[in-house]
Coordinates of C-alpha atoms in Angstrom, one line a residue:
Chain S
X956 CA -31.9 -168.6 -67.1
X957 CA -35.4 -167.4 -67.9
X958 CA -35.2 -164.7 -70.6
X959 CA -36.2 -161.1 -69.8
X960 CA -39.2 -161.2 -72.1
X961 CA -41.0 -163.7 -69.9
X962 CA -40.8 -161.4 -67.0
X963 CA -42.0 -158.4 -69.0
X964 CA -44.9 -160.3 -70.5
X965 CA -46.0 -161.5 -67.1
X966 CA -45.8 -158.0 -65.6
X967 CA -47.6 -156.6 -68.6
X968 CA -50.3 -159.2 -68.1
X969 CA -50.5 -158.3 -64.4
X970 CA -50.7 -154.6 -65.2
X971 CA -53.6 -155.3 -67.7
X972 CA -55.4 -157.3 -65.1
X973 CA -55.0 -154.4 -62.7
X974 CA -56.3 -151.9 -65.2
X975 CA -59.3 -154.2 -66.1
X976 CA -60.1 -154.5 -62.4
X977 CA -60.1 -150.8 -61.9
X978 CA -62.4 -150.3 -64.9
X979 CA -64.8 -153.3 -64.3
X980 CA -65.1 -153.7 -60.5
X981 CA -67.5 -151.5 -58.6
X982 CA -66.4 -152.1 -55.0
X983 CA -64.0 -149.3 -53.9
X984 CA -61.9 -151.8 -51.9
X985 CA -61.5 -154.2 -54.9
X986 CA -60.7 -151.2 -57.1
X987 CA -58.0 -150.3 -54.7
X988 CA -56.6 -153.8 -54.7
X989 CA -56.5 -153.7 -58.4
X990 CA -54.4 -150.5 -58.2
X991 CA -52.0 -152.4 -55.9
X992 CA -51.8 -155.1 -58.5
X993 CA -50.8 -152.5 -61.1
X994 CA -48.0 -151.2 -58.7
X995 CA -46.8 -154.8 -58.2
X996 CA -46.6 -155.3 -61.9
X997 CA -44.4 -152.2 -62.1
X998 CA -42.2 -153.6 -59.4
X999 CA -41.8 -156.8 -61.3
X1000 CA -40.7 -154.9 -64.4
X1001 CA -38.3 -152.8 -62.4
X1002 CA -36.7 -155.8 -60.7
X1003 CA -36.4 -157.8 -63.9
X1004 CA -34.8 -154.9 -65.7
X1005 CA -32.6 -154.2 -62.8
X1006 CA -31.3 -157.7 -62.7
X1007 CA -30.7 -157.9 -66.4
X1008 CA -29.0 -154.5 -66.6
X1009 CA -26.9 -155.2 -63.5
X1010 CA -27.9 -151.9 -62.1
X1011 CA -29.4 -151.3 -58.6
X1012 CA -31.3 -148.1 -59.3
X1013 CA -34.4 -150.0 -60.4
X1014 CA -34.4 -152.1 -57.2
X1015 CA -34.1 -148.8 -55.2
X1016 CA -37.2 -147.5 -56.9
X1017 CA -39.0 -150.7 -56.0
X1018 CA -38.5 -150.0 -52.3
X1019 CA -39.9 -146.5 -52.7
X1020 CA -42.9 -147.8 -54.6
X1021 CA -43.6 -150.3 -51.9
X1022 CA -43.4 -147.6 -49.2
X1023 CA -45.7 -145.3 -51.2
X1024 CA -48.1 -148.2 -51.8
X1025 CA -48.3 -148.8 -48.1
X1026 CA -48.9 -145.2 -47.4
X1027 CA -51.5 -145.0 -50.1
X1028 CA -53.3 -148.1 -48.7
X1029 CA -53.4 -146.5 -45.2
X1030 CA -54.8 -143.2 -46.5
X1031 CA -57.1 -145.0 -49.0
X1032 CA -58.7 -147.3 -46.4
X1033 CA -59.1 -144.4 -44.0
X1034 CA -61.0 -142.4 -46.7
X1035 CA -63.1 -145.5 -47.5
X1036 CA -64.0 -145.9 -43.8
X1037 CA -64.9 -142.2 -43.5
X1038 CA -67.1 -142.5 -46.7
X1039 CA -68.7 -145.7 -45.3
X1040 CA -69.7 -143.8 -42.1
X1041 CA -71.4 -141.2 -44.2
X1042 CA -73.1 -143.3 -46.8
X1043 CA -73.1 -146.9 -45.6
X1044 CA -71.7 -148.1 -49.0
X1045 CA -68.4 -148.5 -50.7
X1046 CA -69.9 -149.1 -54.1
X1047 CA -68.4 -146.5 -56.5
X1048 CA -71.7 -146.5 -58.6
X1049 CA -73.6 -145.2 -55.6
X1050 CA -71.2 -142.3 -55.2
X1051 CA -73.4 -140.0 -57.1
X1052 CA -74.0 -136.8 -55.1
X1053 CA -71.4 -135.3 -57.4
X1054 CA -72.0 -136.2 -61.0
X1055 CA -69.2 -138.5 -62.3
Chain B
X213 CA -20.5 -138.4 -49.6
X214 CA -19.0 -136.6 -46.6
X215 CA -20.6 -134.2 -44.2
X216 CA -19.4 -131.1 -46.0
X217 CA -21.2 -132.0 -49.2
X218 CA -24.4 -132.8 -47.3
X219 CA -24.4 -129.5 -45.6
X220 CA -23.6 -127.7 -48.8
X221 CA -26.5 -129.5 -50.5
X222 CA -28.9 -128.8 -47.6
X223 CA -28.0 -125.1 -47.6
X224 CA -29.3 -124.9 -51.1
X225 CA -32.6 -126.3 -49.9
X226 CA -33.1 -123.8 -47.1
X227 CA -36.6 -122.8 -48.1
X228 CA -37.7 -126.5 -48.1
X229 CA -36.1 -127.0 -44.7
X230 CA -38.0 -123.9 -43.3
X231 CA -41.3 -125.3 -44.6
X232 CA -40.4 -128.7 -43.0
X233 CA -39.6 -127.1 -39.7
X234 CA -42.8 -125.0 -39.8
X235 CA -45.0 -128.1 -40.4
X236 CA -43.3 -130.0 -37.6
X237 CA -44.1 -127.0 -35.3
X238 CA -47.7 -126.9 -36.4
X239 CA -48.1 -130.6 -35.7
X240 CA -46.5 -130.3 -32.3
X241 CA -48.7 -127.3 -31.5
X242 CA -51.7 -129.4 -32.4
X243 CA -50.7 -131.9 -29.8
X244 CA -50.7 -129.2 -27.0
X245 CA -53.5 -126.9 -28.0
X246 CA -56.1 -128.4 -30.2
X247 CA -58.5 -125.6 -30.9
X248 CA -56.2 -122.6 -31.2
X249 CA -56.5 -122.0 -35.0
X250 CA -55.1 -118.5 -34.6
X251 CA -51.8 -120.0 -33.4
X252 CA -51.5 -122.3 -36.3
X253 CA -52.2 -119.6 -38.9
X254 CA -49.7 -117.3 -37.3
X255 CA -47.1 -120.0 -37.1
X256 CA -47.5 -121.3 -40.6
X257 CA -47.8 -117.7 -42.0
X258 CA -44.6 -116.7 -40.4
X259 CA -42.8 -119.8 -41.6
X260 CA -44.0 -119.4 -45.2
X261 CA -43.1 -115.8 -45.2
X262 CA -39.6 -116.6 -44.1
X263 CA -39.4 -119.3 -46.8
X264 CA -40.5 -116.7 -49.4
X265 CA -37.8 -114.3 -48.3
X266 CA -35.2 -117.0 -48.4
X267 CA -36.4 -118.0 -51.9
X268 CA -35.7 -114.6 -53.2
X269 CA -32.0 -114.9 -52.4
X270 CA -31.9 -118.1 -54.6
X271 CA -32.9 -116.2 -57.7
X272 CA -30.2 -116.9 -60.3
X273 CA -28.7 -119.9 -58.4
X274 CA -28.2 -122.8 -60.8
X275 CA -27.1 -126.0 -59.2
X276 CA -27.9 -129.6 -58.8
X277 CA -28.1 -131.2 -55.3
X278 CA -28.0 -134.7 -53.9
X279 CA -26.3 -136.5 -56.8
X280 CA -28.7 -135.1 -59.4
X281 CA -31.9 -135.9 -57.5
X282 CA -33.0 -132.2 -57.2
X283 CA -32.2 -129.1 -59.2
X284 CA -32.1 -125.7 -57.7
X285 CA -32.3 -123.5 -60.8
X286 CA -34.1 -120.3 -61.8
X287 CA -36.9 -122.3 -63.3
X288 CA -37.5 -124.2 -60.0
X289 CA -37.1 -121.0 -57.9
X290 CA -39.7 -119.2 -60.1
X291 CA -42.3 -121.9 -59.5
X292 CA -41.4 -122.2 -55.8
X293 CA -42.2 -118.5 -55.4
X294 CA -45.6 -119.0 -57.1
X295 CA -46.4 -122.0 -54.9
X296 CA -45.2 -120.4 -51.6
X297 CA -47.2 -117.2 -52.4
X298 CA -50.3 -119.3 -53.2
X299 CA -49.8 -121.1 -49.8
X300 CA -49.6 -117.7 -48.0
X301 CA -52.9 -116.6 -49.6
X302 CA -54.6 -119.9 -48.9
X303 CA -53.5 -119.8 -45.2
X304 CA -55.2 -116.4 -44.7
X305 CA -58.2 -117.5 -46.7
X306 CA -58.6 -120.6 -44.5
X307 CA -58.6 -118.3 -41.4
X308 CA -61.7 -116.6 -42.8
X309 CA -63.4 -119.8 -44.0
X310 CA -66.3 -121.0 -41.9
X311 CA -66.1 -124.4 -43.5
X312 CA -62.7 -124.9 -42.1
X313 CA -63.2 -123.2 -38.7
X314 CA -66.2 -125.3 -38.0
X315 CA -64.0 -128.4 -37.8
X316 CA -62.7 -127.1 -34.4
X317 CA -61.2 -130.5 -33.3
X318 CA -59.0 -131.1 -36.3
X319 CA -58.1 -127.6 -37.5
X320 CA -54.5 -128.0 -36.7
X321 CA -54.2 -131.0 -39.0
X322 CA -55.7 -128.9 -41.7
X323 CA -52.8 -126.4 -41.6
X324 CA -50.3 -129.3 -41.4
X325 CA -51.8 -130.8 -44.6
X326 CA -51.6 -127.4 -46.4
X327 CA -47.9 -127.1 -45.5
X328 CA -47.0 -130.6 -46.5
X329 CA -48.8 -130.2 -49.8
X330 CA -46.7 -127.1 -50.3
X331 CA -43.5 -129.0 -49.4
X332 CA -44.4 -131.8 -51.9
X333 CA -45.0 -129.2 -54.6
X334 CA -41.7 -127.5 -53.9
X335 CA -39.9 -130.8 -54.5
X336 CA -42.0 -131.5 -57.6
X337 CA -40.7 -128.4 -59.4
X338 CA -37.1 -129.2 -58.6
X339 CA -37.2 -133.0 -59.2
X340 CA -34.7 -134.1 -61.9
X341 CA -34.8 -137.8 -61.3
X342 CA -37.7 -140.0 -62.0
X343 CA -37.6 -141.4 -58.5
X344 CA -37.9 -137.9 -57.0
X345 CA -40.6 -137.0 -59.4
X346 CA -42.7 -140.0 -58.4
X347 CA -42.1 -139.5 -54.7
X348 CA -42.9 -135.8 -54.7
X349 CA -46.0 -136.4 -56.9
X350 CA -47.2 -139.0 -54.3
X351 CA -46.4 -136.7 -51.4
X352 CA -48.5 -134.0 -52.8
X353 CA -51.2 -136.4 -53.9
X354 CA -51.6 -138.3 -50.6
X355 CA -51.9 -135.1 -48.6
X356 CA -54.3 -133.6 -51.1
X357 CA -56.6 -136.7 -50.9
X358 CA -56.9 -136.2 -47.2
X359 CA -57.2 -132.5 -47.4
X360 CA -60.0 -132.7 -49.9
X361 CA -62.0 -134.9 -47.5
X362 CA -61.2 -132.6 -44.6
X363 CA -64.8 -131.8 -43.7
X364 CA -65.5 -135.4 -42.7
X365 CA -69.2 -134.9 -41.9
X366 CA -70.0 -133.6 -45.3
X367 CA -71.0 -136.4 -47.6
X368 CA -69.8 -134.8 -50.8
X369 CA -66.4 -134.1 -49.3
X370 CA -65.6 -137.7 -48.5
X371 CA -67.0 -138.7 -51.8
X372 CA -64.7 -136.2 -53.5
X373 CA -61.8 -137.5 -51.5
X374 CA -62.4 -141.1 -52.6
X375 CA -62.7 -140.2 -56.2
X376 CA -59.6 -138.2 -56.1
X377 CA -57.7 -141.0 -54.4
X378 CA -58.9 -143.7 -56.9
X379 CA -58.0 -141.5 -60.0
X380 CA -54.8 -140.4 -58.4
X381 CA -53.6 -143.8 -57.5
X382 CA -54.6 -145.2 -60.9
X383 CA -52.9 -142.6 -63.0
X384 CA -49.7 -142.6 -60.9
X385 CA -49.6 -146.4 -61.3
X386 CA -49.8 -145.9 -65.1
X387 CA -47.1 -143.3 -65.0
X388 CA -44.9 -145.6 -62.9
X389 CA -45.3 -148.3 -65.5
X390 CA -44.0 -145.7 -68.1
X391 CA -41.1 -144.9 -65.8
X392 CA -40.2 -148.6 -65.4
X393 CA -40.2 -149.0 -69.2
X394 CA -38.0 -145.9 -69.7
X395 CA -35.7 -147.3 -67.1
X396 CA -35.5 -150.6 -68.9
X397 CA -34.8 -148.9 -72.2
X398 CA -32.1 -146.5 -70.9
X399 CA -30.8 -148.1 -67.7
X400 CA -31.0 -144.8 -65.7
X401 CA -33.6 -142.8 -63.9
X402 CA -31.8 -139.4 -64.1
X403 CA -33.6 -137.3 -66.7
X404 CA -30.4 -135.8 -68.1
X405 CA -28.9 -139.3 -68.3
X406 CA -32.0 -140.6 -70.1
X407 CA -31.7 -137.8 -72.6
X408 CA -28.0 -138.8 -73.2
X409 CA -28.9 -142.4 -73.8
X410 CA -31.9 -141.6 -76.0
X411 CA -29.8 -139.4 -78.2
X412 CA -27.6 -142.3 -79.1
X413 CA -30.7 -143.8 -80.7
X414 CA -30.3 -147.4 -79.5
X415 CA -33.7 -147.5 -77.7
X416 CA -36.7 -149.2 -79.4
X417 CA -38.8 -146.4 -80.8
X418 CA -42.1 -148.2 -80.3
X419 CA -41.6 -149.0 -76.7
X420 CA -40.3 -145.5 -76.1
X421 CA -43.5 -143.9 -77.5
X422 CA -45.7 -146.1 -75.3
X423 CA -43.6 -145.2 -72.2
X424 CA -43.8 -141.5 -73.0
X425 CA -47.5 -141.7 -73.4
X426 CA -47.9 -143.5 -70.1
X427 CA -45.8 -140.7 -68.5
X428 CA -48.1 -138.1 -70.0
X429 CA -51.1 -139.8 -68.3
X430 CA -49.5 -139.1 -64.9
X431 CA -48.8 -135.5 -65.8
X432 CA -52.1 -135.0 -67.5
X433 CA -54.0 -136.2 -64.4
X434 CA -52.0 -133.7 -62.2
X435 CA -52.8 -130.7 -64.5
X436 CA -56.3 -132.1 -65.2
X437 CA -56.0 -132.2 -68.9
X438 CA -58.8 -133.9 -70.9
X439 CA -59.2 -136.9 -71.1
X440 CA -57.6 -137.4 -67.6
X441 CA -59.8 -134.6 -66.1
X442 CA -62.7 -136.7 -64.7
X443 CA -61.8 -136.2 -61.1
X444 CA -61.5 -132.4 -61.4
X445 CA -65.1 -131.2 -61.3
X446 CA -66.1 -133.6 -58.6
X447 CA -63.1 -133.0 -56.3
X448 CA -63.3 -129.2 -56.9
X449 CA -67.0 -129.2 -56.0
X450 CA -66.8 -131.5 -53.0
X451 CA -63.6 -130.3 -51.3
X452 CA -63.6 -127.2 -49.1
X453 CA -63.2 -124.0 -51.2
X454 CA -59.8 -123.3 -49.8
X455 CA -58.5 -126.7 -50.8
X456 CA -60.1 -126.3 -54.2
X457 CA -58.4 -123.0 -54.7
X458 CA -55.1 -124.4 -53.6
X459 CA -55.3 -127.4 -55.9
X460 CA -56.4 -125.4 -58.9
X461 CA -53.4 -123.0 -58.6
X462 CA -50.5 -124.5 -56.8
X463 CA -51.0 -128.2 -57.6
X464 CA -51.5 -127.3 -61.3
X465 CA -48.4 -125.1 -61.3
X466 CA -46.3 -127.8 -59.7
X467 CA -47.6 -130.4 -62.2
X468 CA -46.9 -128.1 -65.1
X469 CA -43.4 -127.3 -63.9
X470 CA -42.6 -131.0 -63.5
X471 CA -44.0 -131.8 -67.0
X472 CA -42.1 -128.9 -68.6
X473 CA -38.8 -130.0 -67.0
X474 CA -39.3 -133.7 -67.8
X475 CA -40.1 -133.0 -71.5
X476 CA -37.4 -130.4 -72.0
X477 CA -34.6 -132.2 -70.3
X478 CA -35.6 -135.8 -71.1
X479 CA -37.1 -135.8 -74.6
X480 CA -35.6 -132.9 -76.5
X481 CA -33.0 -133.3 -79.1
X482 CA -30.7 -130.5 -78.1
X483 CA -28.7 -130.7 -81.3
X484 CA -31.7 -129.8 -83.5
X485 CA -32.8 -126.3 -82.4
X486 CA -34.4 -124.2 -85.1
X487 CA -32.3 -121.0 -85.2
X488 CA -35.1 -119.0 -86.7
X489 CA -38.0 -119.6 -84.4
X490 CA -36.1 -121.0 -81.5
X491 CA -38.3 -124.1 -81.4
X492 CA -37.0 -127.5 -80.4
X493 CA -37.8 -131.0 -81.7
X494 CA -38.4 -134.2 -79.8
X495 CA -35.9 -137.0 -80.0
X496 CA -36.7 -139.3 -82.9
X497 CA -39.1 -142.0 -81.6
X498 CA -40.8 -139.7 -79.0
X499 CA -42.7 -137.6 -81.5
X500 CA -45.3 -136.5 -78.9
X501 CA -45.7 -132.9 -80.0
X502 CA -48.9 -133.8 -81.8
X503 CA -50.1 -135.6 -78.7
X504 CA -49.5 -132.3 -76.7
X505 CA -51.4 -130.3 -79.3
X506 CA -54.4 -132.6 -79.4
X507 CA -54.4 -132.7 -75.5
X508 CA -54.4 -128.9 -75.3
X509 CA -57.1 -128.4 -77.9
X510 CA -59.3 -131.1 -76.3
X511 CA -58.7 -129.7 -72.9
X512 CA -59.7 -126.1 -73.6
X513 CA -62.6 -126.9 -75.9
X514 CA -64.2 -129.5 -73.6
X515 CA -63.5 -127.4 -70.5
X516 CA -65.2 -124.3 -72.0
X517 CA -68.1 -126.2 -73.6
X518 CA -69.1 -128.1 -70.4
X519 CA -68.7 -124.9 -68.3
X520 CA -71.5 -123.4 -70.3
X521 CA -74.2 -125.3 -68.4
X522 CA -72.8 -125.4 -64.9
X523 CA -74.9 -123.8 -62.2
X524 CA -72.6 -124.4 -59.2
X525 CA -69.9 -121.7 -59.0
X526 CA -67.3 -124.1 -57.8
X527 CA -68.0 -126.5 -60.6
X528 CA -68.0 -123.7 -63.1
X529 CA -64.6 -122.6 -61.9
X530 CA -63.4 -126.2 -62.0
X531 CA -64.3 -126.4 -65.7
X532 CA -62.9 -123.0 -66.3
X533 CA -59.6 -124.1 -64.7
X534 CA -59.6 -127.2 -67.0
X535 CA -59.9 -124.7 -69.9
X536 CA -57.1 -122.6 -68.5
X537 CA -54.9 -125.6 -68.3
X538 CA -55.6 -126.1 -72.0
X539 CA -54.3 -122.6 -72.9
X540 CA -51.2 -123.3 -70.9
X541 CA -50.7 -126.6 -72.6
X542 CA -50.7 -124.6 -75.9
X543 CA -47.7 -122.7 -74.6
X544 CA -46.0 -126.0 -73.8
X545 CA -46.8 -127.5 -77.2
X546 CA -44.9 -124.7 -78.9
X547 CA -41.7 -126.2 -77.6
X548 CA -39.7 -123.0 -77.3
X549 CA -38.3 -120.9 -74.6
X550 CA -40.9 -118.2 -75.5
X551 CA -43.7 -120.7 -75.0
X552 CA -42.3 -121.8 -71.7
X553 CA -41.9 -118.2 -70.5
X554 CA -45.5 -117.5 -71.6
X555 CA -46.7 -120.4 -69.4
X556 CA -44.7 -119.1 -66.5
X557 CA -46.2 -115.6 -66.9
X558 CA -49.6 -117.1 -67.2
X559 CA -49.2 -118.9 -63.8
X560 CA -48.4 -115.7 -62.0
X561 CA -51.5 -114.0 -63.5
X562 CA -53.6 -117.1 -62.9
X563 CA -52.5 -117.2 -59.3
X564 CA -54.1 -113.8 -58.6
X565 CA -57.2 -114.1 -60.7
X566 CA -58.2 -117.7 -59.8
X567 CA -57.4 -117.4 -56.1
X568 CA -59.4 -114.1 -56.2
X569 CA -62.4 -115.7 -57.8
X570 CA -62.4 -118.6 -55.3
X571 CA -61.9 -116.2 -52.4
X572 CA -65.1 -114.2 -53.4
X573 CA -67.0 -117.5 -53.8
X574 CA -65.9 -118.5 -50.3
X575 CA -66.8 -115.2 -48.7
X576 CA -70.3 -115.4 -50.3
X577 CA -70.7 -119.0 -49.3
X578 CA -69.9 -118.0 -45.7
X579 CA -72.8 -115.6 -45.8
X580 CA -75.5 -117.4 -47.8
X581 CA -74.2 -121.0 -47.4
X582 CA -74.7 -121.7 -51.1
X583 CA -72.6 -121.7 -54.3
X584 CA -75.5 -121.8 -56.7
X585 CA -75.3 -119.3 -59.5
X586 CA -78.9 -118.2 -59.0
X587 CA -78.1 -117.1 -55.5
X588 CA -75.8 -114.5 -56.9
X589 CA -78.7 -112.6 -58.3
X590 CA -78.8 -109.0 -57.0
X591 CA -75.4 -109.4 -55.4
X592 CA -74.2 -106.2 -57.0
X593 CA -76.6 -104.3 -54.7
X594 CA -76.0 -106.3 -51.6
X595 CA -72.2 -106.1 -51.7
X596 CA -70.9 -103.8 -54.5
X597 CA -67.2 -104.3 -53.6
X598 CA -67.3 -108.1 -53.7
X599 CA -69.3 -108.1 -56.9
X600 CA -67.0 -105.7 -58.7
X601 CA -64.0 -107.7 -57.6
X602 CA -65.5 -111.0 -58.8
X603 CA -66.3 -109.3 -62.1
X604 CA -62.7 -108.2 -62.5
X605 CA -61.4 -111.7 -61.7
X606 CA -63.8 -113.3 -64.2
X607 CA -63.0 -110.7 -66.9
X608 CA -59.3 -111.5 -66.3
X609 CA -60.0 -115.2 -66.6
X610 CA -61.6 -114.5 -70.0
X611 CA -58.5 -112.7 -71.0
X612 CA -59.9 -109.2 -71.8
X613 CA -57.7 -106.1 -71.4
X614 CA -56.9 -104.1 -69.2
X615 CA -56.6 -107.0 -66.8
X616 CA -53.6 -109.3 -66.2
X617 CA -55.4 -112.3 -67.9
X618 CA -55.0 -110.5 -71.2
X619 CA -51.3 -110.3 -70.9
X620 CA -51.1 -114.0 -70.0
X621 CA -53.1 -115.1 -73.0
X622 CA -51.4 -112.6 -75.3
X623 CA -48.0 -114.0 -74.5
X624 CA -49.1 -117.5 -75.2
X625 CA -50.7 -116.6 -78.5
X626 CA -47.6 -114.5 -79.4
X627 CA -45.3 -117.5 -78.9
X628 CA -47.7 -119.6 -81.1
X629 CA -47.6 -117.1 -83.9
X630 CA -43.8 -116.8 -83.6
X631 CA -43.6 -120.5 -84.1
X632 CA -45.9 -120.4 -87.1
X633 CA -48.7 -122.3 -85.4
X634 CA -51.4 -119.8 -86.4
X635 CA -54.2 -122.3 -86.5
X636 CA -53.7 -123.2 -82.9
X637 CA -53.7 -119.5 -81.9
X638 CA -57.0 -119.1 -83.7
X639 CA -58.5 -122.1 -81.8
X640 CA -57.3 -120.5 -78.6
X641 CA -58.9 -117.1 -79.4
X642 CA -62.2 -118.8 -80.4
X643 CA -62.2 -120.7 -77.1
X644 CA -61.7 -117.4 -75.2
X645 CA -64.8 -116.1 -76.9
X646 CA -66.8 -119.2 -75.8
X647 CA -65.6 -118.7 -72.3
X648 CA -66.8 -115.1 -72.3
X649 CA -70.4 -116.5 -72.3
X650 CA -70.3 -118.3 -69.0
X651 CA -68.2 -115.8 -67.2
X652 CA -70.5 -113.0 -68.2
X653 CA -73.5 -115.1 -67.1
X654 CA -72.3 -114.8 -63.5
X655 CA -71.6 -111.0 -63.9
X656 CA -75.1 -110.6 -65.4
X657 CA -76.7 -112.4 -62.5
X658 CA -74.9 -110.2 -60.0
X659 CA -75.7 -106.8 -61.6
X660 CA -78.6 -107.1 -64.0
X661 CA -80.9 -109.6 -62.3
X662 CA -82.8 -108.7 -59.2
X663 CA -83.8 -111.0 -56.5
X664 CA -87.5 -111.2 -55.7
X665 CA -87.1 -110.5 -52.0
X666 CA -84.8 -107.5 -51.2
X667 CA -81.8 -109.0 -49.4
X668 CA -79.9 -107.3 -46.8
X669 CA -76.6 -105.6 -47.4
X670 CA -73.6 -107.9 -46.7
X671 CA -70.8 -106.5 -44.7
X672 CA -67.3 -108.0 -44.4
X673 CA -64.6 -107.3 -41.8
X674 CA -61.7 -105.1 -43.0
X675 CA -59.2 -107.9 -42.7
X676 CA -61.2 -109.9 -45.3
X677 CA -61.4 -106.9 -47.6
X678 CA -57.6 -106.3 -47.4
X679 CA -56.9 -109.8 -48.6
X680 CA -59.4 -109.3 -51.5
X681 CA -57.7 -106.0 -52.4
X682 CA -54.2 -107.6 -52.3
X683 CA -55.5 -110.1 -54.9
X684 CA -57.4 -107.5 -56.9
X685 CA -54.7 -104.9 -57.3
X686 CA -52.1 -107.3 -58.9
X687 CA -54.8 -108.5 -61.3
X688 CA -55.1 -105.0 -62.6
X689 CA -51.5 -103.9 -62.1
X690 CA -50.0 -106.7 -64.2
X691 CA -52.5 -105.9 -66.9
X692 CA -50.8 -102.5 -67.3
X693 CA -47.2 -102.8 -66.1
X694 CA -46.0 -106.2 -67.2
X695 CA -42.5 -105.7 -68.5
X696 CA -40.8 -106.7 -65.3
X697 CA -42.8 -109.9 -65.0
X698 CA -42.0 -110.8 -68.6
X699 CA -38.3 -110.2 -68.1
X700 CA -38.3 -112.2 -64.9
X701 CA -40.1 -115.1 -66.6
X702 CA -37.7 -115.1 -69.5
X703 CA -34.7 -115.0 -67.1
X704 CA -36.2 -117.9 -65.2
X705 CA -36.6 -120.3 -68.1
X706 CA -33.1 -121.5 -67.5
X707 CA -32.8 -125.1 -66.3
X708 CA -30.0 -127.3 -65.2
X709 CA -29.1 -129.8 -67.8
X710 CA -30.1 -127.8 -70.8
X711 CA -27.9 -125.8 -73.0

């Protein structure tokens, strides 16, 4: 059986990739995908812990996280489209009507 | 779980059920009659008023529902009353807002969004399980992202909405990672259960500190504490004024309530209460009191300093609300019932003064279509009532007597002094002095600076003046007669799961 630490390291790595993507990438859609990657890293942690603790609450939370991520993607893409209609860009650097 | 238990649990959530019912009706009404905004306001107002009355019958109830998912206790009820009251004010404000009424096609959705935000916040203040906390946070967040981009044609509104979404999704992701670590360390998601496991001291202290810091990121974003505040000025400036006002009061109140409950129930070592000052200590390994202190000092100092050179009224009030969150974080960092009660008193006071200030900004922007501070020149002559009211609200935000803001600040500083944290109290007072400068700048523009061209007198319908009065009178009233408010807050500190 693969030890717990491997799962945790993988999910920590995924989480860091997600954070890096949010910080480095400038396209709103890619930033959004990076956030989804962060959420999936969290899901992996939860599932791993849940399996090793023999407790189902963690897996229950994973379902909720997946549902919320789907809702967030729907709302997020809708907002990105409405922004694109106004400004013809989804580059976060060009969102400068309001000072960052 | 049999039917009787479900019905018993649901009966404790009657206010939430009423809000749910109301928002369903508003959405249905929108399907039949798209442009009848009068109908939506009346419907939502009636629903929220009923919810408020039902809430008052839950004062003193202390119980846990749905296997520890939600708590119905005096603490939650207090914050629910604040949130529902803020929603009522926002509903009436929205009726008067040109910005909202111009979106004739989608105005029904607007009221639906307000009500669902209110519902999410009501769950936030009662949540006693990390699953419930995350879900209610997201429910409030998702509706708030849409609501802040409600004026779709306005470029800055959709920009604000996207920024809010990206920051919100990011910080809730970080918070969720913290939650998953806590789950791994303790094997449970119930905050009282987590406390129980942590007290046994088997959890790894290093991992625990990281997890608690990650959770603070999520809370810090919701209450717009520095350094998680970057979204606040942009969203507050870009969103419609009504949504800005709602976010700055109700969303902040819900975030604070959730943070206070999480820290007090989850991370406090209940065996080590200092008898003399009544202060608590964190469980060994989660020493985050210093983190809270640093956050609060940073938040109020940066909020106040940056507010000094803002020229847009909404942006100025955004930074002022960041600073206000800093003062409230001071009350939290005290870690005592006194400090918590002070924060709760501050929220009632803050509700009236901040909503009042935003309301005046909205009324003026209806007339002159601008929120620039230079456009406020000579306002004292054009509309004396509005200008005096705004002056009172701003003085109250500064915290000068005889307004309610003074009582709020005084209680927070008093709790600091009782806990022997005098240096922090001094920093707080110095910050209030800085804030005086930018608030007075607005007042000076209104009364002492004359515009070149003599503007016409502004007149406002009686209905709009009545709402203004009903925010103005409590701001002055609580400055003079505050005993009942303080008693009620001290009574409402009680939470389920804490001795």
